[in-house]
Coordinates of C-alpha atoms in Angstrom, one line a residue:
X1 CA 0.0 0.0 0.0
X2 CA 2.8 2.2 0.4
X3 CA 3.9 1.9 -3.4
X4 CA 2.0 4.3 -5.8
X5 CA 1.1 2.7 -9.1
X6 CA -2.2 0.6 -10.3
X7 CA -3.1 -0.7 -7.2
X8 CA -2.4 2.4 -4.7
X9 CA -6.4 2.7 -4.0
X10 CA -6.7 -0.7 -2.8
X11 CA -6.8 -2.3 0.0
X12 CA -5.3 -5.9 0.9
X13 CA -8.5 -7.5 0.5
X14 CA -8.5 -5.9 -3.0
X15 CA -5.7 -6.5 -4.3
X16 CA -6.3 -10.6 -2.9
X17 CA -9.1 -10.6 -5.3
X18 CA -7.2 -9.6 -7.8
X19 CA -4.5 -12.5 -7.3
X20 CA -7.3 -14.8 -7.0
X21 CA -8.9 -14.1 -10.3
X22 CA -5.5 -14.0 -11.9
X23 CA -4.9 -17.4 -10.5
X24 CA -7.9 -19.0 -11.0
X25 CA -8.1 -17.8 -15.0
X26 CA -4.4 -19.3 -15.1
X27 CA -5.3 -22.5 -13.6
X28 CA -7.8 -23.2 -16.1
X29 CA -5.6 -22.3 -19.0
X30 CA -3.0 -24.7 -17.9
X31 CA -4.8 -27.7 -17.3
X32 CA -6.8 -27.2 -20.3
X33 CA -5.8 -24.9 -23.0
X34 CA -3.0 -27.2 -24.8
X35 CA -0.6 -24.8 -24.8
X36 CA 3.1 -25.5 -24.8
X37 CA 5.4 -26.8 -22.3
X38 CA 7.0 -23.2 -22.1
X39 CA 4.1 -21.8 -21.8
X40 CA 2.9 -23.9 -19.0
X41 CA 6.0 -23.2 -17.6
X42 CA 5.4 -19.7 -17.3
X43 CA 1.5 -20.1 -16.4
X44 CA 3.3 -22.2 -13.1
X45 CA 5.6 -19.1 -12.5
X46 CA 2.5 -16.9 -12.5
X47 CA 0.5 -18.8 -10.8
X48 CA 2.7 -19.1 -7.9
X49 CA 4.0 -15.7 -7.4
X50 CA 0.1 -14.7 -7.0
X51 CA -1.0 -17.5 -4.8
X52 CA 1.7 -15.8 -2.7
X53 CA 0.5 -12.6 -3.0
X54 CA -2.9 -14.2 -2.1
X55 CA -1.5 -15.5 1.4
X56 CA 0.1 -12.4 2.7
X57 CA -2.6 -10.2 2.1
X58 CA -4.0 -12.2 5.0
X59 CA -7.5 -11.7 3.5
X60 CA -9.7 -14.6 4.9
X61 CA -12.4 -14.3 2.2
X62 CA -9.5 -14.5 -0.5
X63 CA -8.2 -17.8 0.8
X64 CA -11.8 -19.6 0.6
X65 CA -12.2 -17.8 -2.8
X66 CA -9.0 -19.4 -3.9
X67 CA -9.1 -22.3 -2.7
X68 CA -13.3 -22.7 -4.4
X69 CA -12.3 -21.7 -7.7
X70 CA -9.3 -24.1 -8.1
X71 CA -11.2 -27.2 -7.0
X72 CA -14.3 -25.7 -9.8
X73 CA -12.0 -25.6 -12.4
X74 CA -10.2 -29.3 -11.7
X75 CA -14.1 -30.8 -10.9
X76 CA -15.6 -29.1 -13.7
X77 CA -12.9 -29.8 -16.7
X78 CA -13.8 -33.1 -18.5
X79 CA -16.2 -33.4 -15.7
X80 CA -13.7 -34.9 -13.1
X81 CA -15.9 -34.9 -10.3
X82 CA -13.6 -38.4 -8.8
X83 CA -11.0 -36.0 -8.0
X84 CA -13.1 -34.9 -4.9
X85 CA -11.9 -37.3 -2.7
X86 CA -8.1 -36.2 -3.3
X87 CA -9.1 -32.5 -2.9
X88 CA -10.7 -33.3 0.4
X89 CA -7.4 -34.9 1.9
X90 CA -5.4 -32.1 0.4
X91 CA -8.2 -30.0 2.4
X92 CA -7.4 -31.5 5.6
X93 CA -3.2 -31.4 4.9
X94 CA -3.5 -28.0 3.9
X95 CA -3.4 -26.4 7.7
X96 CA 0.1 -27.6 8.1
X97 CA 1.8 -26.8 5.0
X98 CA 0.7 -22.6 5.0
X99 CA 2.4 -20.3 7.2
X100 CA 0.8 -20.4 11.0
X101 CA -0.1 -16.7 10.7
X102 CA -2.4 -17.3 8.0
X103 CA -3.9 -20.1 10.1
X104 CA -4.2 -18.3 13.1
X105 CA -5.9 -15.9 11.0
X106 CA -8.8 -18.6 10.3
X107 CA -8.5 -19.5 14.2
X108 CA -9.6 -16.0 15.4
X109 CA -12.5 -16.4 13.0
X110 CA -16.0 -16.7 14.6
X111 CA -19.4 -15.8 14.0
X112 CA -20.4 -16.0 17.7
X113 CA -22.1 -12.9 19.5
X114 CA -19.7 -11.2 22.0
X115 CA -16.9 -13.8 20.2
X116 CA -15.9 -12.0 17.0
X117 CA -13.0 -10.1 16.1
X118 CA -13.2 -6.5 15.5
X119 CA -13.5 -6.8 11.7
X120 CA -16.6 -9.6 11.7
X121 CA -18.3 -8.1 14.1
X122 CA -18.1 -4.4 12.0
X123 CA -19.8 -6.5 9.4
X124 CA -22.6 -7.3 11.4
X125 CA -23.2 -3.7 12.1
X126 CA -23.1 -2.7 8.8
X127 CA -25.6 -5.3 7.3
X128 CA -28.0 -4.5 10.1
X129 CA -27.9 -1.1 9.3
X130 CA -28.2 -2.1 5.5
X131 CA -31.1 -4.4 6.1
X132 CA -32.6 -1.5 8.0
X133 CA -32.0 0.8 4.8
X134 CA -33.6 -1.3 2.5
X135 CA -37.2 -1.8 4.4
X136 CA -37.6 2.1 4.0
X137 CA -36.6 1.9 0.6
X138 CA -37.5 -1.7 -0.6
X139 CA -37.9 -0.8 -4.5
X140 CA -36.1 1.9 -5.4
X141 CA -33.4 1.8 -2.7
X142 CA -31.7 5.3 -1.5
X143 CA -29.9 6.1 -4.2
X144 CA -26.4 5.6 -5.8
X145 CA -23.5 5.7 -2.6
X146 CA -25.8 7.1 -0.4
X147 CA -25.2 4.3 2.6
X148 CA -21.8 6.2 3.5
X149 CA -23.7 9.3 4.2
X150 CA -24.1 9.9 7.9
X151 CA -27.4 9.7 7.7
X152 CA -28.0 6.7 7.2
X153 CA -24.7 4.7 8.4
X154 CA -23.4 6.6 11.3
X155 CA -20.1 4.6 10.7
X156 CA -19.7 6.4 7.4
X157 CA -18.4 3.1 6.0
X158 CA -19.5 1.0 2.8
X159 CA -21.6 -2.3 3.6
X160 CA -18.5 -5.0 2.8
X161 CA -20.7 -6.5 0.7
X162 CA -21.4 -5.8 -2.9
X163 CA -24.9 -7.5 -3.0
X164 CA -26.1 -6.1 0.5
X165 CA -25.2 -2.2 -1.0
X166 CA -26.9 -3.3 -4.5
X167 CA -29.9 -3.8 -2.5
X168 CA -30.0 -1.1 0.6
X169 CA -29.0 1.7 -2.5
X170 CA -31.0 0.5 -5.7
X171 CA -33.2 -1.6 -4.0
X172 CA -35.3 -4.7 -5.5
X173 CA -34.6 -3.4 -9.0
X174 CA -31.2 -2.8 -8.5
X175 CA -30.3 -6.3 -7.2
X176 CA -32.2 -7.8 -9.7
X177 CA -30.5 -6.3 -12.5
X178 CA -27.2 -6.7 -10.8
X179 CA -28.3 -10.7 -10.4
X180 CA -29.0 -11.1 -14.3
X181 CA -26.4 -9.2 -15.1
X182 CA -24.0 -11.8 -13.4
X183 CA -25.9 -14.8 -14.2
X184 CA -25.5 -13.6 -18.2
X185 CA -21.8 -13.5 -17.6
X186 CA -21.5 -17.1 -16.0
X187 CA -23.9 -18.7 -19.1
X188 CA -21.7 -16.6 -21.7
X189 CA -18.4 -17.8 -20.1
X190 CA -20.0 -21.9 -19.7
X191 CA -21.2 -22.0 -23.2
X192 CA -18.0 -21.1 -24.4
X193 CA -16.4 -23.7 -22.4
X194 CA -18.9 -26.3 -24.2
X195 CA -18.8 -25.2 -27.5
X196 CA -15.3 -24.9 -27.4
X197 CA -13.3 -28.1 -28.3
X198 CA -11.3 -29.7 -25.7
X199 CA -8.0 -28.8 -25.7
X200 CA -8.2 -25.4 -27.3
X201 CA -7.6 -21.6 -26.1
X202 CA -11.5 -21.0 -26.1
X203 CA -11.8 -24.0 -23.5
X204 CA -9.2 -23.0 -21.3
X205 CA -10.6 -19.9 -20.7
X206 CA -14.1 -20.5 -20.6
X207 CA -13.2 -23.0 -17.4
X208 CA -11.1 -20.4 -16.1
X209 CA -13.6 -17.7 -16.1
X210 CA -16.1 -20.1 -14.6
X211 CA -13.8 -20.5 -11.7
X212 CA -13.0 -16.9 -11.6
X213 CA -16.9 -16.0 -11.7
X214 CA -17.4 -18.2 -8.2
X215 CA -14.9 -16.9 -6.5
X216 CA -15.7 -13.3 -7.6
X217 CA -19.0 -14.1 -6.5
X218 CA -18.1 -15.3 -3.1
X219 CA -15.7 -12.3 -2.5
X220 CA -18.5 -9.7 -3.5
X221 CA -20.4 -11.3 -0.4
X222 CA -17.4 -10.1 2.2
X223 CA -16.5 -7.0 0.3
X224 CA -17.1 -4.7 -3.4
X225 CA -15.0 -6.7 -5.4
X226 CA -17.2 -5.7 -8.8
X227 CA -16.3 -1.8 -8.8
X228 CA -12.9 -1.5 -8.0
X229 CA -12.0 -0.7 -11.9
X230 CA -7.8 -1.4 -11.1
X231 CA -9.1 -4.8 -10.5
X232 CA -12.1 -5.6 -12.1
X233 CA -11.0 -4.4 -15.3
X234 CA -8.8 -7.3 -15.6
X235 CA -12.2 -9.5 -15.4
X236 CA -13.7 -7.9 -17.9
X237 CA -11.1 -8.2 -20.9
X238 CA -10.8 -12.1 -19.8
X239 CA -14.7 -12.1 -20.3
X240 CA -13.8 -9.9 -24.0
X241 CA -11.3 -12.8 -24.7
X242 CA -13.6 -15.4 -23.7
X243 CA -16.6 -14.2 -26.3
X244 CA -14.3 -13.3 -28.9
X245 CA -12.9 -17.0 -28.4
X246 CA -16.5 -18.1 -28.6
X247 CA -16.7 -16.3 -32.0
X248 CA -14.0 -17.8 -33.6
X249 CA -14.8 -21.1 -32.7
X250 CA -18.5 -20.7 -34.3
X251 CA -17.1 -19.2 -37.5
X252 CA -14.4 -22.3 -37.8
X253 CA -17.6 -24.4 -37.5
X254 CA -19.8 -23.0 -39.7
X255 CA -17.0 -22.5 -42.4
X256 CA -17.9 -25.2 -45.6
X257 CA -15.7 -28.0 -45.5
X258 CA -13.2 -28.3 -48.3
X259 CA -14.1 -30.7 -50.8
X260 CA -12.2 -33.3 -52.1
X261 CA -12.0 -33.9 -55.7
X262 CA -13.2 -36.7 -57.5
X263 CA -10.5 -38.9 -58.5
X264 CA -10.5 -38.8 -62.6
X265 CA -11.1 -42.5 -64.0
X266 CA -8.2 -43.9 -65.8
X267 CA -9.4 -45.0 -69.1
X268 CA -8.0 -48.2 -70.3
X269 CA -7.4 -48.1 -74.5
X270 CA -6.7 -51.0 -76.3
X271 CA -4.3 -51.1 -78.5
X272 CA -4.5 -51.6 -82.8
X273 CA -4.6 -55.0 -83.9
X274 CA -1.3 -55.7 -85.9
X275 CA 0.8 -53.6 -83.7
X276 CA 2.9 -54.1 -80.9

């Protein structure tokens, strides 16, 4: 936070995300994109330098986010849904390979009244205060960043999550559109990954971007993870990839076949009688 460049207006939790999606729409290319080995190489470089990232931003909500997006992509590519028992026992491993601080951090995780740390327990304020919002303005909401305002959240602080501000500022309406909206983008991205054949650039990203989608959709319920443009912006030219992939592989389908030609008979004359 202390370095000035794209990500200077984030915070950790932020900037988690973005390693997480990163991660996620890597994962998917390298299992199933047939690319290269050095390109698979690099993919593992990448991948590793922002799972790191991921762990010491020490955002709790990143880690599950992570951790739901990998196992989509590995369950959901060629529909290997035998390799759950494996991910569970790497589940259970897991606590005692990662640093202890980022399992105490899970440790001083509760949900308890009077138990909570600060942070979960500031949440719970907020969505009360949200819920409280959104009864007094069920349709319409209150308007566009208006749950800052001291007038209706004394704390002057955003919701911490994206769905719970969608509907104590736009209301019913709001969340509705901001529902379909997301549910367009997870059918676009899945039919891609269908139509795509296996194998190919198209398929690796629609799987990736399936991944990416859950745990962008698990993150918004913690946090705003959908209008931070330094991050989201990323999400949005994989989703521009990810259609234009779709294109192309529809035009390669419906381009005619090439014919081939008939082979020409060979004609068999007979020869003069009286000559050799």
């Amino acid at each position: 936070l202390r370095i000035s460049g794209t990500f200077s207006l984030l915070g950790a939790n932020e900037y988690a995300a973005f390693c997480v999606m990163m991660a996620v729409v890597m994962f998917g290319l390298l299992f199933a994109a047939g690319l290269s080995r050095t390109w698979k190489m690099a993919l593992i470089a990448c991948i590793t330098f922002v799972v790191i990232g991921v762990g010491w931003a020490y955002s709790r909500t990143a880690y599950v986010a992570l951790l739901l997006g990998a196992v989509a992509v590995l369950l959901v590519w060629r529909g290997r849904w035998k390799m759950i028992v494996p991910l569970f026992l790497f589940a259970l491993v897991l606590p005692a390979i990662v640093p202890t601080s980022i399992v105490e951090r899970f440790d001083s995780t509760t949900i308890e009244e009077g138990q909570r740390d600060e942070s979960t327990e500031m949440r719970f304020e907020f969505w009360s205060i949200a819920i409280d919002n959104f009864e007094n303005h069920p349709v319409f909401g209150s308007g566009f960043q208006t749950f800052r305002h001291h007038e209706i959240n004394p704390f002057n602080m955003d919701t911490h999550n994206f769905f719970m501000r969608e509907l104590t500022e736009k209301g019913l309406v709001g969340i509705s559109i901001t529902i379909a909206l997301l549910i367009s983008i997870l059918r676009a991205c899945w039919r891609t990954m269908k139509e795509a054949p296996s194998g190919t650039l198209g398929y690796g990203l629609g799987l990736g971007m399936v991944g990416a989608w859950l745990a962008l959709v698990l993150g918004n319920c913690f946090g705003d993870r959908f209008t931070y443009y330094p991050m989201i912006g990323y999400f949005w030219v994989f989703l521009a990839l990810t259609l234009k992939a779709r294109d192309f592989n529809a035009a390669a389908a419906a381009a005619p076949k090439p014919v081939a030609a008939e082979p020409v008979p060979v004609r068999r004359f007979a020869q003069p009688r009286g000559k050799a």
